[in-house]
Amino acid sequence: MMDKGVILYPCYFDSELMRSEGRRVSRETGVAQPEPGDIERILKTSHIPYTREAKSHPAYWWKHQGRFVVEYAGSKRELIRLITTSLKNPGKKV
């Protein structure tokens, strides 16, 4: 288990949620109901070290989608943008 890292939940990228419900990206750049597996694939192909934990976002404790603890040298916002770009354009390599 990592001591520190950037915490990411799948709801951060969900265009169907309001910002007050946990969305961190604009509706235009987000995707509807992002799959944790897609986020994991993006992190893996981008060679960004991460750990997937069986934790839930506090507002969505019943969904059990998990969360990612990511070792990233840049800012959290930068990492979210990187993942959002890849979710929106799945064929494009980051």
Short mmCIF file of C-alpha atoms in Angstrom, two decimals:
data_model
loop_
_atom_site.label_atom_id
_atom_site.label_comp_id
_atom_site.label_asym_id
_atom_site.label_seq_id
_atom_site.Cartn_x
_atom_site.Cartn_y
_atom_site.Cartn_z
CA MET A 1 0.00 0.00 0.00
CA MET A 2 1.28 3.46 -0.89
CA ASP A 3 1.72 6.06 1.82
CA LYS A 4 0.91 9.06 -0.33
CA GLY A 5 -0.47 9.69 -3.75
CA VAL A 6 -3.18 11.33 -5.75
CA ILE A 7 -6.60 9.84 -5.00
CA LEU A 8 -8.91 9.40 -8.01
CA TYR A 9 -12.48 8.14 -8.04
CA PRO A 10 -14.35 7.20 -11.26
CA CYS A 11 -17.10 9.72 -10.43
CA TYR A 12 -14.58 12.54 -11.08
CA PHE A 13 -14.95 11.83 -14.82
CA ASP A 14 -18.73 11.20 -15.00
CA SER A 15 -20.43 13.78 -17.23
CA GLU A 16 -23.86 12.77 -15.91
CA LEU A 17 -23.07 14.04 -12.40
CA MET A 18 -23.16 17.60 -11.16
CA ARG A 19 -19.99 19.12 -9.72
CA SER A 20 -21.60 19.04 -6.28
CA GLU A 21 -21.97 15.27 -6.76
CA GLY A 22 -18.25 14.74 -7.28
CA ARG A 23 -17.55 15.51 -10.94
CA ARG A 24 -14.17 17.22 -11.44
CA VAL A 25 -14.25 17.79 -15.22
CA SER A 26 -16.54 19.77 -17.50
CA ARG A 27 -19.59 18.01 -18.92
CA GLU A 28 -18.10 18.32 -22.41
CA THR A 29 -14.84 16.59 -21.50
CA GLY A 30 -16.30 13.96 -19.17
CA VAL A 31 -17.83 10.63 -20.20
CA ALA A 32 -21.09 9.02 -19.15
CA GLN A 33 -20.55 6.43 -16.42
CA PRO A 34 -16.80 5.86 -16.77
CA GLU A 35 -15.63 2.34 -16.05
CA PRO A 36 -12.87 1.85 -13.47
CA GLY A 37 -11.28 -0.66 -15.85
CA ASP A 38 -10.88 2.05 -18.49
CA ILE A 39 -9.16 4.35 -16.00
CA GLU A 40 -6.90 1.48 -14.95
CA ARG A 41 -6.04 0.76 -18.61
CA ILE A 42 -5.10 4.41 -19.18
CA LEU A 43 -2.85 4.49 -16.12
CA LYS A 44 -1.22 1.22 -17.15
CA THR A 45 -0.58 2.24 -20.78
CA SER A 46 0.73 5.63 -19.63
CA HIS A 47 3.18 3.83 -17.30
CA ILE A 48 1.93 5.77 -14.29
CA PRO A 49 2.34 3.78 -11.04
CA TYR A 50 -0.92 3.27 -9.19
CA THR A 51 -2.73 1.05 -6.73
CA ARG A 52 -6.40 0.20 -7.03
CA GLU A 53 -8.17 0.06 -3.67
CA ALA A 54 -11.55 -1.42 -2.82
CA LYS A 55 -12.78 1.87 -1.38
CA SER A 56 -15.78 3.94 -2.40
CA HIS A 57 -16.35 7.65 -2.83
CA PRO A 58 -18.12 8.86 0.34
CA ALA A 59 -21.12 10.10 -1.66
CA TYR A 60 -21.42 6.77 -3.53
CA TRP A 61 -20.56 4.22 -0.87
CA TRP A 62 -22.96 1.67 -2.38
CA LYS A 63 -21.37 1.63 -5.86
CA HIS A 64 -18.14 -0.13 -4.84
CA GLN A 65 -16.26 1.16 -7.89
CA GLY A 66 -13.01 1.47 -6.01
CA ARG A 67 -10.49 4.25 -6.10
CA PHE A 68 -7.00 4.74 -7.45
CA VAL A 69 -4.00 5.94 -5.49
CA VAL A 70 -1.65 7.26 -8.14
CA GLU A 71 2.03 8.18 -7.82
CA TYR A 72 2.19 11.27 -10.01
CA ALA A 73 4.76 14.06 -9.83
CA GLY A 74 2.49 16.68 -11.40
CA SER A 75 -0.69 18.21 -10.05
CA LYS A 76 -3.95 16.36 -9.51
CA ARG A 77 -5.65 18.61 -12.06
CA GLU A 78 -3.00 17.73 -14.66
CA LEU A 79 -3.50 14.00 -14.03
CA ILE A 80 -7.29 14.34 -14.28
CA ARG A 81 -6.88 16.14 -17.64
CA LEU A 82 -4.58 13.41 -18.92
CA ILE A 83 -7.07 10.67 -18.02
CA THR A 84 -10.05 12.65 -19.34
CA THR A 85 -8.37 13.13 -22.72
CA SER A 86 -7.76 9.39 -22.98
CA LEU A 87 -11.30 8.50 -21.88
CA LYS A 88 -12.75 10.84 -24.50
CA ASN A 89 -10.41 9.58 -27.27
CA PRO A 90 -9.80 5.88 -26.49
CA GLY A 91 -7.71 5.21 -29.62
CA LYS A 92 -5.33 8.10 -29.01
CA LYS A 93 -2.16 7.31 -27.08
CA VAL A 94 -1.18 9.78 -24.36
#
